[in-house]
Amino acid sequence: MNKIKLSLILLSVAAVFASCEDREPLSWNTEIFLPLVDDNITWSSSIPDSLLEFGEGGEPARMLYKIPFGEFSADYLPTLPDTLIEENMSMEGNLPSDVPVPLGDLFVNETDEIVFSSFGEGSEAYLKELTLSAGNMKLSVESSVEGILDMAYYLNSVTVDGVMSGIELAVPAAQDGVNGFATETIDLAGAIFNLSGENGLSENVMTSTFTTTGSALNTEVFYLTTTDSMLVEIELIDLTIETAKGYFGQVEIPFDSEGTLIDTITIPNPVLDLEGASAKLTIDNYIGADLRLKFDEVSMDDQLLEHPSLFGVHDVARAYWNDETLINHTSLELDLGETGSNIFDLIETFPSDLAMFGSVQLNPFGDVSLGHDYINNAYPPKLELELEIPLKLGLDGVVLEEVYIIDPMDFPKFDGRLLVDLTSTFPVEVIADIDYVVNDEDGTIVSISGNIDAGSAYPEVSQHGLLVIPLNEETVSPGGSVYVSLTASTEGAVTFTGYENVRVQIRIEGTQLIEVD
């Protein structure tokens, strides 16, 4: 009986193994629905957001350009020439005989005035106070005295952080016929120069003090002989004025300003409707001195601007400063679009460059402030062109382009499609061209095109287009790039509010075959 049971079990096991060998592999289809991209293409693809002001209630958007044409050259500032003060202190004829110099005794103590006679050729400027943003003072001494000298040179009317500016140095003793020599340089950045003299009523004058003492470093008393001499040189080098008070003269400075005008907009073959456009030139004066501007030539892409009043003389009043604090600046606006100007004819060509040539004169009416002009180099006069152009234009060509990356996917035996769903509110018919470039060895390209009817941003009316690209395992597995190009063509100018957009949705749909052995 047991043998029969064992035989039955063996037969059952054999049957199981036999059934496994004969079974077909399991397989089934799986539906794939995979969103890849949901993007919104707007005017920012062609016009920087900073330039576009949206239109409300169906009004056209406005392109706003504020184009600084540089600050006027700092040549309007008075300049301090490099100054060399040289003095040869010879004892010959000044000493009846050799005299001992006790250690620590002061034997030279001189106070002098330094007069700045010019602050720019023909400027007739005079200054009462100034501060420096840069500059150096250098003291060099060569001495034949056979003793160590402590020397000091101070600019009495110059301070840095409230401390008088000066140089102290020890000049070595002359030895064996070789003169002692020492030099030192200090930084004058931030220095405040009081140029009103000791009486406080002068201008262009500062005082200095030079002292010489027998140094305590000497081990014994030395002698000052009748043949000794000391050559002292003080150099004021590369002095750059940051602020100044006084009278800056009647200085006339040429200016040559060039700038980029409209290079940020990528609209194909644009035709502008400039009704409602405006153009103005603004001069902002931050100097405590009157300005007079004269424009000799203005051009756009080498085409000359014609204007009935721009090329005359324009006076700009001085800015108001109080205790080195700017209370308010002054401005002058010049309407470049007034009757008789051709500026809008020039703008219609979408010029890329603007050039201005002319001159600016300081204090055209003379010293009317009685020495109370004020300049801070951190606040130069500025020149700015402002254009306001309605986004009402015709176009013809590619208006928007985007690229979307599709990552590699593991979809065995995939059979499906790539769907590009486009929704547009642009008020013109849009032609969509889609290229799917596969990341395979051949760079396979699958292309399709379609039209989207004209929509509207106000009132909002969306138009829809669906473009379908067939896919299989070979084209979906490597991944690739989807290039979306939108082309539009108008008949004449069309009003755009700035709210127009094209929504791009990309997804993959299909099936994959899954097999299990």
Short mmCIF file of C-alpha atoms in Angstrom, two decimals:
data_model
loop_
_atom_site.label_atom_id
_atom_site.label_comp_id
_atom_site.label_asym_id
_atom_site.label_seq_id
_atom_site.Cartn_x
_atom_site.Cartn_y
_atom_site.Cartn_z
CA MET A 1 0.00 0.00 0.00
CA ASN A 2 2.86 2.38 0.88
CA LYS A 3 4.56 1.63 -2.44
CA ILE A 4 1.40 2.62 -4.27
CA LYS A 5 1.21 5.96 -2.38
CA LEU A 6 4.88 6.75 -3.16
CA SER A 7 4.36 6.01 -6.82
CA LEU A 8 1.38 8.35 -6.93
CA ILE A 9 3.41 11.17 -5.32
CA LEU A 10 6.25 10.75 -7.82
CA LEU A 11 3.81 10.81 -10.70
CA SER A 12 2.29 14.03 -9.31
CA VAL A 13 5.68 15.76 -9.04
CA ALA A 14 6.62 14.69 -12.53
CA ALA A 15 3.35 16.08 -13.81
CA VAL A 16 4.05 19.43 -12.17
CA PHE A 17 7.49 19.70 -13.77
CA ALA A 18 6.09 18.65 -17.11
CA SER A 19 3.43 21.40 -16.93
CA CYS A 20 6.09 24.09 -16.14
CA GLU A 21 8.13 23.13 -19.17
CA ASP A 22 5.16 23.38 -21.53
CA ARG A 23 3.62 26.75 -20.22
CA GLU A 24 3.68 29.91 -22.49
CA PRO A 25 5.40 33.08 -21.02
CA LEU A 26 3.02 35.54 -19.36
CA SER A 27 2.62 38.97 -21.09
CA TRP A 28 0.27 41.93 -21.02
CA ASN A 29 -0.01 45.48 -22.36
CA THR A 30 0.26 48.42 -19.96
CA GLU A 31 -1.24 51.79 -20.75
CA ILE A 32 1.23 54.69 -20.53
CA PHE A 33 0.12 58.27 -19.83
CA LEU A 34 3.12 60.40 -18.89
CA PRO A 35 2.94 64.24 -18.70
CA LEU A 36 6.35 65.74 -19.51
CA VAL A 37 5.99 69.50 -20.00
CA ASP A 38 3.52 72.18 -18.96
CA ASP A 39 4.96 75.54 -19.99
CA ASN A 40 3.67 79.00 -20.71
CA ILE A 41 5.39 80.95 -23.50
CA THR A 42 4.86 84.71 -23.21
CA TRP A 43 6.26 87.93 -24.62
CA SER A 44 9.19 87.60 -22.21
CA SER A 45 10.72 85.25 -24.76
CA SER A 46 11.09 88.25 -27.07
CA ILE A 47 10.92 91.32 -24.82
CA PRO A 48 12.55 91.53 -21.36
CA ASP A 49 9.97 91.89 -18.58
CA SER A 50 11.68 95.09 -17.44
CA LEU A 51 10.77 96.76 -20.75
CA LEU A 52 7.12 95.76 -20.94
CA GLU A 53 4.16 97.42 -19.25
CA PHE A 54 0.98 95.41 -19.81
CA GLY A 55 -2.07 97.02 -21.36
CA GLU A 56 -5.38 96.90 -19.50
CA GLY A 57 -8.88 96.65 -20.91
CA GLY A 58 -7.61 95.74 -24.35
CA GLU A 59 -5.22 98.67 -24.58
CA PRO A 60 -1.83 97.93 -26.14
CA ALA A 61 1.08 97.08 -23.90
CA ARG A 62 3.89 99.62 -23.88
CA MET A 63 7.57 99.05 -24.35
CA LEU A 64 9.43 101.37 -21.98
CA TYR A 65 13.06 102.18 -22.61
CA LYS A 66 15.11 104.14 -20.13
CA ILE A 67 18.52 104.29 -21.68
CA PRO A 68 21.30 105.99 -19.70
CA PHE A 69 23.88 107.44 -22.03
CA GLY A 70 26.54 107.47 -19.41
CA GLU A 71 27.40 110.06 -16.88
CA PHE A 72 29.17 113.14 -18.05
CA SER A 73 32.93 112.84 -17.87
CA ALA A 74 34.46 113.70 -14.51
CA ASP A 75 36.44 116.38 -16.36
CA TYR A 76 33.92 118.86 -14.99
CA LEU A 77 35.65 118.48 -11.62
CA PRO A 78 38.50 120.85 -10.76
CA THR A 79 41.82 119.05 -10.85
CA LEU A 80 44.74 119.25 -8.46
CA PRO A 81 48.04 119.17 -10.30
CA ASP A 82 50.88 117.02 -9.02
CA THR A 83 52.90 119.32 -6.79
CA LEU A 84 56.60 119.20 -5.93
CA ILE A 85 57.84 121.36 -3.06
CA GLU A 86 61.62 121.35 -2.94
CA GLU A 87 63.86 123.16 -0.45
CA ASN A 88 67.62 123.00 -0.10
CA MET A 89 68.53 124.04 3.43
CA SER A 90 72.19 125.01 3.24
CA MET A 91 74.08 126.06 6.35
CA GLU A 92 76.68 127.91 4.30
CA GLY A 93 76.36 131.60 5.10
CA ASN A 94 73.75 130.85 7.75
CA LEU A 95 76.10 129.60 10.46
CA PRO A 96 79.12 131.59 11.66
CA SER A 97 80.75 128.35 12.81
CA ASP A 98 80.02 124.74 13.59
CA VAL A 99 77.45 124.40 16.37
CA PRO A 100 76.54 121.40 18.54
CA VAL A 101 73.04 119.98 18.31
CA PRO A 102 71.83 118.78 21.71
CA LEU A 103 69.82 115.59 21.56
CA GLY A 104 66.08 116.28 21.33
CA ASP A 105 66.56 119.97 20.50
CA LEU A 106 64.42 121.47 17.75
CA PHE A 107 66.58 123.50 15.39
CA VAL A 108 64.31 123.86 12.32
CA ASN A 109 60.67 124.96 12.62
CA GLU A 110 59.12 126.46 9.49
CA THR A 111 55.51 127.19 8.60
CA ASP A 112 54.70 127.95 4.96
CA GLU A 113 51.75 128.46 2.68
CA ILE A 114 51.19 126.32 -0.41
CA VAL A 115 49.21 128.15 -3.08
CA PHE A 116 47.42 126.23 -5.83
CA SER A 117 47.42 128.61 -8.75
CA SER A 118 45.40 126.54 -11.22
CA PHE A 119 42.55 124.06 -11.13
CA GLY A 120 42.35 123.42 -14.83
CA GLU A 121 43.50 125.55 -17.71
CA GLY A 122 41.58 128.80 -18.01
CA SER A 123 38.95 127.74 -15.46
CA GLU A 124 39.45 130.71 -13.06
CA ALA A 125 38.37 128.28 -10.36
CA TYR A 126 39.11 128.73 -6.70
CA LEU A 127 38.44 126.28 -3.92
CA LYS A 128 37.80 126.64 -0.22
CA GLU A 129 37.59 122.99 0.73
CA LEU A 130 37.95 119.62 -0.92
CA THR A 131 38.15 115.94 -0.08
CA LEU A 132 40.17 113.33 -1.90
CA SER A 133 39.16 109.89 -3.03
CA ALA A 134 42.79 109.06 -3.80
CA GLY A 135 46.25 110.56 -3.60
CA ASN A 136 49.61 110.32 -1.87
CA MET A 137 52.11 112.57 -0.13
CA LYS A 138 55.78 111.65 -0.27
CA LEU A 139 58.57 113.14 1.88
CA SER A 140 62.18 112.57 0.86
CA VAL A 141 65.20 113.98 2.72
CA GLU A 142 68.90 113.82 1.86
CA SER A 143 71.22 115.10 4.60
CA SER A 144 74.98 115.70 4.92
CA VAL A 145 74.65 116.16 8.70
CA GLU A 146 76.71 113.64 10.66
CA GLY A 147 73.90 112.91 13.07
CA ILE A 148 70.53 111.21 13.01
CA LEU A 149 67.71 113.70 12.41
CA ASP A 150 64.05 113.38 13.37
CA MET A 151 62.11 115.21 10.68
CA ALA A 152 58.40 115.87 10.34
CA TYR A 153 56.33 117.46 7.61
CA TYR A 154 52.68 118.25 8.35
CA LEU A 155 49.91 119.68 6.22
CA ASN A 156 48.30 121.76 8.94
CA SER A 157 45.05 122.27 7.05
CA VAL A 158 44.66 118.66 5.91
CA THR A 159 43.07 115.98 8.08
CA VAL A 160 42.19 112.31 7.68
CA ASP A 161 39.61 111.02 10.15
CA GLY A 162 40.12 114.20 12.17
CA VAL A 163 43.89 113.71 12.46
CA MET A 164 46.34 116.14 10.86
CA SER A 165 48.13 114.58 7.89
CA GLY A 166 51.88 114.40 8.10
CA ILE A 167 55.00 112.30 7.82
CA GLU A 168 57.62 111.68 10.46
CA LEU A 169 60.87 109.94 9.65
CA ALA A 170 64.37 109.43 10.99
CA VAL A 171 67.11 110.47 8.56
CA PRO A 172 70.32 108.47 9.03
CA ALA A 173 73.57 110.30 9.72
CA ALA A 174 75.96 110.96 6.85
CA GLN A 175 78.98 108.66 7.02
CA ASP A 176 82.29 108.73 5.19
CA GLY A 177 81.09 111.36 2.77
CA VAL A 178 77.87 109.49 1.93
CA ASN A 179 74.73 111.50 2.70
CA GLY A 180 71.95 110.05 4.82
CA PHE A 181 68.69 109.48 3.01
CA ALA A 182 65.13 108.60 4.04
CA THR A 183 61.75 108.65 2.34
CA GLU A 184 58.17 107.91 3.35
CA THR A 185 54.79 107.98 1.59
CA ILE A 186 51.33 108.26 3.12
CA ASP A 187 47.90 107.68 1.63
CA LEU A 188 45.69 110.77 1.41
CA ALA A 189 42.47 108.95 0.46
CA GLY A 190 39.69 110.51 2.50
CA ALA A 191 41.77 113.59 3.31
CA ILE A 192 39.92 116.88 3.85
CA PHE A 193 41.77 119.96 2.59
CA ASN A 194 40.89 123.33 4.13
CA LEU A 195 42.07 125.83 1.52
CA SER A 196 40.88 128.99 3.25
CA GLY A 197 44.27 129.76 4.81
CA GLU A 198 45.10 130.63 8.41
CA ASN A 199 42.65 133.55 8.40
CA GLY A 200 39.82 131.41 7.03
CA LEU A 201 39.08 134.00 4.35
CA SER A 202 41.45 132.93 1.58
CA GLU A 203 41.13 130.29 -1.11
CA ASN A 204 43.48 127.89 -2.91
CA VAL A 205 45.84 128.07 0.10
CA MET A 206 46.93 125.51 2.66
CA THR A 207 49.60 125.73 5.36
CA SER A 208 52.39 123.31 6.19
CA THR A 209 54.95 122.92 8.97
CA PHE A 210 58.42 121.39 8.70
CA THR A 211 60.47 120.56 11.79
CA THR A 212 63.90 119.02 12.39
CA THR A 213 65.21 117.71 15.71
CA GLY A 214 68.40 116.04 16.80
CA SER A 215 67.27 112.47 17.28
CA ALA A 216 67.48 110.79 20.67
CA LEU A 217 68.86 107.81 18.77
CA ASN A 218 72.23 109.57 18.62
CA THR A 219 74.64 108.33 21.29
CA GLU A 220 76.45 111.66 21.53
CA VAL A 221 76.08 115.29 20.61
CA PHE A 222 76.82 115.97 16.93
CA TYR A 223 77.71 119.17 15.13
CA LEU A 224 75.93 121.11 12.47
CA THR A 225 78.70 122.47 10.26
CA THR A 226 78.83 125.47 7.98
CA THR A 227 79.06 123.14 4.97
CA ASP A 228 76.07 120.95 5.85
CA SER A 229 72.90 120.91 3.80
CA MET A 230 69.54 119.15 3.77
CA LEU A 231 67.58 118.64 0.56
CA VAL A 232 63.89 118.26 1.35
CA GLU A 233 61.29 117.23 -1.26
CA ILE A 234 57.56 117.01 -0.67
CA GLU A 235 55.45 115.54 -3.47
CA LEU A 236 51.66 115.56 -3.71
CA ILE A 237 50.86 112.88 -6.27
CA ASP A 238 47.73 111.69 -8.12
CA LEU A 239 45.31 113.73 -6.06
CA THR A 240 41.75 112.85 -7.08
CA ILE A 241 38.98 115.13 -5.87
CA GLU A 242 35.88 113.49 -4.42
CA THR A 243 34.06 116.61 -3.20
CA ALA A 244 34.84 120.29 -3.58
CA LYS A 245 33.51 123.66 -2.42
CA GLY A 246 34.28 126.99 -4.04
CA TYR A 247 33.89 128.30 -7.54
CA PHE A 248 34.57 125.86 -10.36
CA GLY A 249 35.03 128.34 -13.16
CA GLN A 250 33.42 128.53 -16.59
CA VAL A 251 34.67 125.23 -17.93
CA GLU A 252 33.36 123.88 -21.24
CA ILE A 253 33.70 120.13 -21.71
CA PRO A 254 32.86 118.21 -24.89
CA PHE A 255 30.82 115.04 -24.51
CA ASP A 256 30.53 112.09 -26.81
CA SER A 257 27.91 109.58 -25.65
CA GLU A 258 27.07 106.37 -27.44
CA GLY A 259 24.72 103.62 -26.33
CA THR A 260 22.76 100.59 -27.37
CA LEU A 261 19.19 101.41 -28.23
CA ILE A 262 16.92 98.51 -29.21
CA ASP A 263 18.92 95.30 -29.30
CA THR A 264 16.89 93.25 -26.80
CA ILE A 265 13.80 92.63 -28.92
CA THR A 266 13.69 89.64 -31.24
CA ILE A 267 10.57 90.40 -33.26
CA PRO A 268 10.79 89.28 -36.90
CA ASN A 269 10.40 91.99 -39.53
CA PRO A 270 8.56 94.37 -37.21
CA VAL A 271 6.38 97.20 -38.46
CA LEU A 272 5.49 99.70 -35.74
CA ASP A 273 2.37 101.78 -35.39
CA LEU A 274 3.78 104.68 -33.34
CA GLU A 275 0.52 106.47 -32.62
CA GLY A 276 0.71 107.32 -28.92
CA ALA A 277 4.49 106.85 -28.71
CA SER A 278 6.66 109.33 -26.83
CA ALA A 279 10.36 110.13 -26.69
CA LYS A 280 12.15 112.47 -24.31
CA LEU A 281 15.64 113.29 -23.18
CA THR A 282 16.19 113.98 -19.49
CA ILE A 283 19.18 115.78 -18.01
CA ASP A 284 19.59 115.41 -14.24
CA ASN A 285 21.97 117.85 -12.56
CA TYR A 286 23.38 116.77 -9.19
CA ILE A 287 26.09 119.45 -9.11
CA GLY A 288 25.79 122.59 -7.02
CA ALA A 289 26.62 124.60 -10.14
CA ASP A 290 24.62 125.70 -13.17
CA LEU A 291 25.01 123.74 -16.41
CA ARG A 292 24.56 124.73 -20.03
CA LEU A 293 24.18 121.96 -22.60
CA LYS A 294 24.53 122.19 -26.32
CA PHE A 295 23.78 119.27 -28.63
CA ASP A 296 25.65 119.33 -31.92
CA GLU A 297 24.51 116.02 -33.39
CA VAL A 298 22.25 113.09 -32.50
CA SER A 299 22.02 110.02 -34.71
CA MET A 300 20.46 106.56 -34.75
CA ASP A 301 22.34 103.95 -36.72
CA ASP A 302 24.18 106.85 -38.38
CA GLN A 303 20.91 108.48 -39.47
CA LEU A 304 20.78 112.08 -38.23
CA LEU A 305 18.00 113.24 -35.95
CA GLU A 306 16.16 116.33 -37.14
CA HIS A 307 14.62 118.46 -34.41
CA PRO A 308 13.37 122.06 -34.27
CA SER A 309 14.71 122.96 -30.80
CA LEU A 310 17.11 120.30 -29.51
CA PHE A 311 20.18 121.83 -31.09
CA GLY A 312 19.94 125.12 -29.25
CA VAL A 313 21.27 126.02 -25.80
CA HIS A 314 19.71 124.38 -22.72
CA ASP A 315 20.39 125.71 -19.22
CA VAL A 316 19.94 123.50 -16.16
CA ALA A 317 19.86 125.11 -12.72
CA ARG A 318 22.17 123.96 -9.95
CA ALA A 319 21.27 121.23 -7.47
CA TYR A 320 20.62 122.24 -3.88
CA TRP A 321 23.05 120.90 -1.27
CA ASN A 322 23.05 121.67 2.45
CA ASP A 323 25.98 120.63 4.66
CA GLU A 324 27.12 118.13 2.04
CA THR A 325 23.64 116.59 1.91
CA LEU A 326 21.75 116.57 -1.38
CA ILE A 327 18.38 118.20 -0.78
CA ASN A 328 17.17 118.00 -4.36
CA HIS A 329 18.58 117.81 -7.85
CA THR A 330 17.28 119.63 -10.91
CA SER A 331 16.03 118.13 -14.16
CA LEU A 332 15.36 119.28 -17.68
CA GLU A 333 13.14 117.28 -20.04
CA LEU A 334 13.35 117.75 -23.79
CA ASP A 335 10.51 116.42 -25.93
CA LEU A 336 12.16 114.63 -28.82
CA GLY A 337 8.83 113.86 -30.46
CA GLU A 338 7.61 117.42 -30.95
CA THR A 339 6.31 118.55 -34.31
CA GLY A 340 9.13 118.82 -36.82
CA SER A 341 11.16 115.94 -35.38
CA ASN A 342 11.89 112.81 -37.38
CA ILE A 343 12.64 110.64 -34.34
CA PHE A 344 9.68 108.32 -34.86
CA ASP A 345 10.68 107.79 -38.48
CA LEU A 346 14.05 106.65 -37.16
CA ILE A 347 12.53 104.46 -34.44
CA GLU A 348 10.32 102.69 -37.00
CA THR A 349 13.50 101.10 -38.35
CA PHE A 350 14.26 99.57 -34.92
CA PRO A 351 17.72 101.17 -34.69
CA SER A 352 20.28 99.46 -32.47
CA ASP A 353 22.65 102.37 -31.73
CA LEU A 354 22.34 105.98 -30.64
CA ALA A 355 25.11 108.58 -30.59
CA MET A 356 25.11 112.11 -29.13
CA PHE A 357 27.74 114.79 -29.53
CA GLY A 358 27.89 118.19 -27.91
CA SER A 359 29.28 120.11 -24.96
CA VAL A 360 28.44 121.01 -21.38
CA GLN A 361 29.53 124.27 -19.76
CA LEU A 362 29.88 124.79 -16.03
CA ASN A 363 28.72 128.10 -14.54
CA PRO A 364 27.58 129.78 -17.78
CA PHE A 365 26.58 132.89 -15.78
CA GLY A 366 29.85 133.15 -13.86
CA ASP A 367 30.42 133.10 -10.10
CA VAL A 368 26.80 133.73 -9.16
CA SER A 369 27.10 131.59 -6.01
CA LEU A 370 30.01 133.70 -4.69
CA GLY A 371 32.13 130.64 -4.05
CA HIS A 372 29.38 128.29 -2.94
CA ASP A 373 29.53 125.78 -5.79
CA TYR A 374 29.56 122.18 -4.56
CA ILE A 375 30.45 118.93 -6.27
CA ASN A 376 30.33 115.36 -5.05
CA ASN A 377 31.89 113.03 -7.57
CA ALA A 378 29.50 110.25 -6.51
CA TYR A 379 26.65 112.33 -7.98
CA PRO A 380 27.58 113.22 -11.56
CA PRO A 381 25.11 114.79 -13.99
CA LYS A 382 23.23 112.18 -16.00
CA LEU A 383 21.72 112.01 -19.44
CA GLU A 384 18.87 109.57 -20.14
CA LEU A 385 16.74 108.81 -23.18
CA GLU A 386 13.23 107.54 -22.45
CA LEU A 387 11.12 105.91 -25.16
CA GLU A 388 7.55 104.70 -24.71
CA ILE A 389 6.34 102.64 -27.65
CA PRO A 390 2.90 100.95 -27.84
CA LEU A 391 3.02 97.24 -28.60
CA LYS A 392 1.03 97.75 -31.75
CA LEU A 393 2.94 96.21 -34.57
CA GLY A 394 3.03 93.98 -37.56
CA LEU A 395 5.35 91.01 -37.77
CA ASP A 396 6.33 88.23 -40.11
CA GLY A 397 8.41 85.26 -39.04
CA VAL A 398 9.32 83.16 -36.03
CA VAL A 399 7.97 84.89 -32.94
CA LEU A 400 8.60 82.33 -30.22
CA GLU A 401 11.00 79.41 -29.84
CA GLU A 402 11.54 76.95 -27.01
CA VAL A 403 13.39 73.66 -26.50
CA TYR A 404 12.27 70.94 -24.10
CA ILE A 405 14.45 68.02 -23.03
CA ILE A 406 12.94 64.51 -22.86
CA ASP A 407 14.85 62.14 -20.58
CA PRO A 408 15.59 58.53 -21.63
CA MET A 409 12.77 56.07 -20.77
CA ASP A 410 12.66 52.32 -20.32
CA PHE A 411 9.49 51.37 -22.17
CA PRO A 412 10.10 47.97 -23.84
CA LYS A 413 8.15 47.35 -27.05
CA PHE A 414 6.51 50.74 -26.72
CA ASP A 415 3.85 51.72 -29.22
CA GLY A 416 2.44 55.19 -28.83
CA ARG A 417 2.81 58.85 -29.60
CA LEU A 418 4.20 62.16 -28.40
CA LEU A 419 1.43 64.73 -28.08
CA VAL A 420 2.15 68.46 -28.18
CA ASP A 421 -0.90 70.38 -26.98
CA LEU A 422 -0.86 74.12 -27.80
CA THR A 423 -3.32 76.71 -26.49
CA SER A 424 -2.91 80.27 -27.81
CA THR A 425 -4.43 83.66 -27.02
CA PHE A 426 -2.36 85.51 -29.63
CA PRO A 427 -4.67 87.58 -31.87
CA VAL A 428 -3.06 86.19 -35.01
CA GLU A 429 -2.94 82.77 -36.62
CA VAL A 430 0.08 80.85 -35.39
CA ILE A 431 1.90 78.13 -37.31
CA ALA A 432 3.52 75.60 -35.00
CA ASP A 433 6.51 73.57 -36.19
CA ILE A 434 7.57 70.70 -33.92
CA ASP A 435 10.82 68.77 -34.29
CA TYR A 436 11.56 65.80 -32.05
CA VAL A 437 15.30 65.07 -32.25
CA VAL A 438 16.10 61.60 -30.90
CA ASN A 439 19.27 61.06 -28.90
CA ASP A 440 20.30 58.10 -31.05
CA GLU A 441 23.41 57.62 -33.16
CA ASP A 442 21.70 58.94 -36.27
CA GLY A 443 20.12 61.96 -34.59
CA THR A 444 16.74 60.90 -35.95
CA ILE A 445 14.35 63.83 -36.46
CA VAL A 446 10.58 63.47 -36.49
CA SER A 447 8.73 66.63 -37.56
CA ILE A 448 5.15 67.81 -37.70
CA SER A 449 3.40 71.16 -38.28
CA GLY A 450 -0.01 72.58 -37.57
CA ASN A 451 -2.03 75.79 -37.40
CA ILE A 452 -3.64 77.50 -34.42
CA ASP A 453 -6.37 80.00 -35.18
CA ALA A 454 -6.24 83.57 -33.89
CA GLY A 455 -7.29 83.95 -30.27
CA SER A 456 -7.60 86.95 -27.99
CA ALA A 457 -6.11 88.05 -24.68
CA TYR A 458 -8.93 90.58 -24.09
CA PRO A 459 -11.56 89.32 -23.92
CA GLU A 460 -9.78 86.02 -23.36
CA VAL A 461 -10.44 83.58 -26.18
CA SER A 462 -8.16 80.55 -26.41
CA GLN A 463 -7.54 78.56 -29.56
CA HIS A 464 -6.27 75.02 -29.47
CA GLY A 465 -3.99 72.88 -31.60
CA LEU A 466 -2.85 69.28 -31.09
CA LEU A 467 0.19 67.88 -32.86
CA VAL A 468 0.94 64.15 -32.68
CA ILE A 469 4.28 62.44 -33.34
CA PRO A 470 4.30 58.60 -33.53
CA LEU A 471 6.79 56.90 -31.18
CA ASN A 472 8.13 53.42 -30.66
CA GLU A 473 10.70 51.84 -28.38
CA GLU A 474 13.59 52.99 -30.61
CA THR A 475 12.55 56.65 -30.52
CA VAL A 476 11.40 56.90 -26.91
CA SER A 477 14.14 54.95 -25.11
CA PRO A 478 17.10 57.29 -25.85
CA GLY A 479 15.14 60.41 -25.01
CA GLY A 480 15.64 63.56 -27.03
CA SER A 481 14.71 67.21 -27.48
CA VAL A 482 11.42 68.76 -28.58
CA TYR A 483 11.90 71.99 -30.53
CA VAL A 484 8.82 74.21 -30.64
CA SER A 485 8.82 77.05 -33.16
CA LEU A 486 5.87 79.41 -33.54
CA THR A 487 5.55 81.55 -36.66
CA ALA A 488 3.11 84.37 -37.23
CA SER A 489 2.40 86.84 -40.00
CA THR A 490 0.11 89.86 -39.84
CA GLU A 491 -1.37 92.22 -42.35
CA GLY A 492 -0.52 95.59 -40.87
CA ALA A 493 -0.22 96.45 -37.20
CA VAL A 494 -2.03 94.40 -34.55
CA THR A 495 -2.64 95.46 -30.95
CA PHE A 496 -1.01 93.24 -28.33
CA THR A 497 -1.82 93.69 -24.65
CA GLY A 498 1.24 91.83 -23.35
CA TYR A 499 -0.96 89.17 -21.74
CA GLU A 500 -0.83 86.96 -24.84
CA ASN A 501 0.55 83.50 -24.26
CA VAL A 502 0.91 80.04 -25.73
CA ARG A 503 0.55 77.16 -23.29
CA VAL A 504 2.64 74.16 -24.29
CA GLN A 505 1.77 70.75 -22.84
CA ILE A 506 3.77 67.71 -23.88
CA ARG A 507 2.93 64.15 -22.89
CA ILE A 508 3.51 60.59 -23.98
CA GLU A 509 0.63 58.16 -24.48
CA GLY A 510 0.72 54.55 -25.59
CA THR A 511 1.26 50.99 -24.46
CA GLN A 512 4.24 48.88 -23.52
CA LEU A 513 4.38 45.09 -23.58
CA ILE A 514 5.42 43.47 -20.29
CA GLU A 515 6.50 39.81 -20.44
CA VAL A 516 7.21 37.43 -17.53
CA ASP A 517 8.75 34.01 -18.27
#
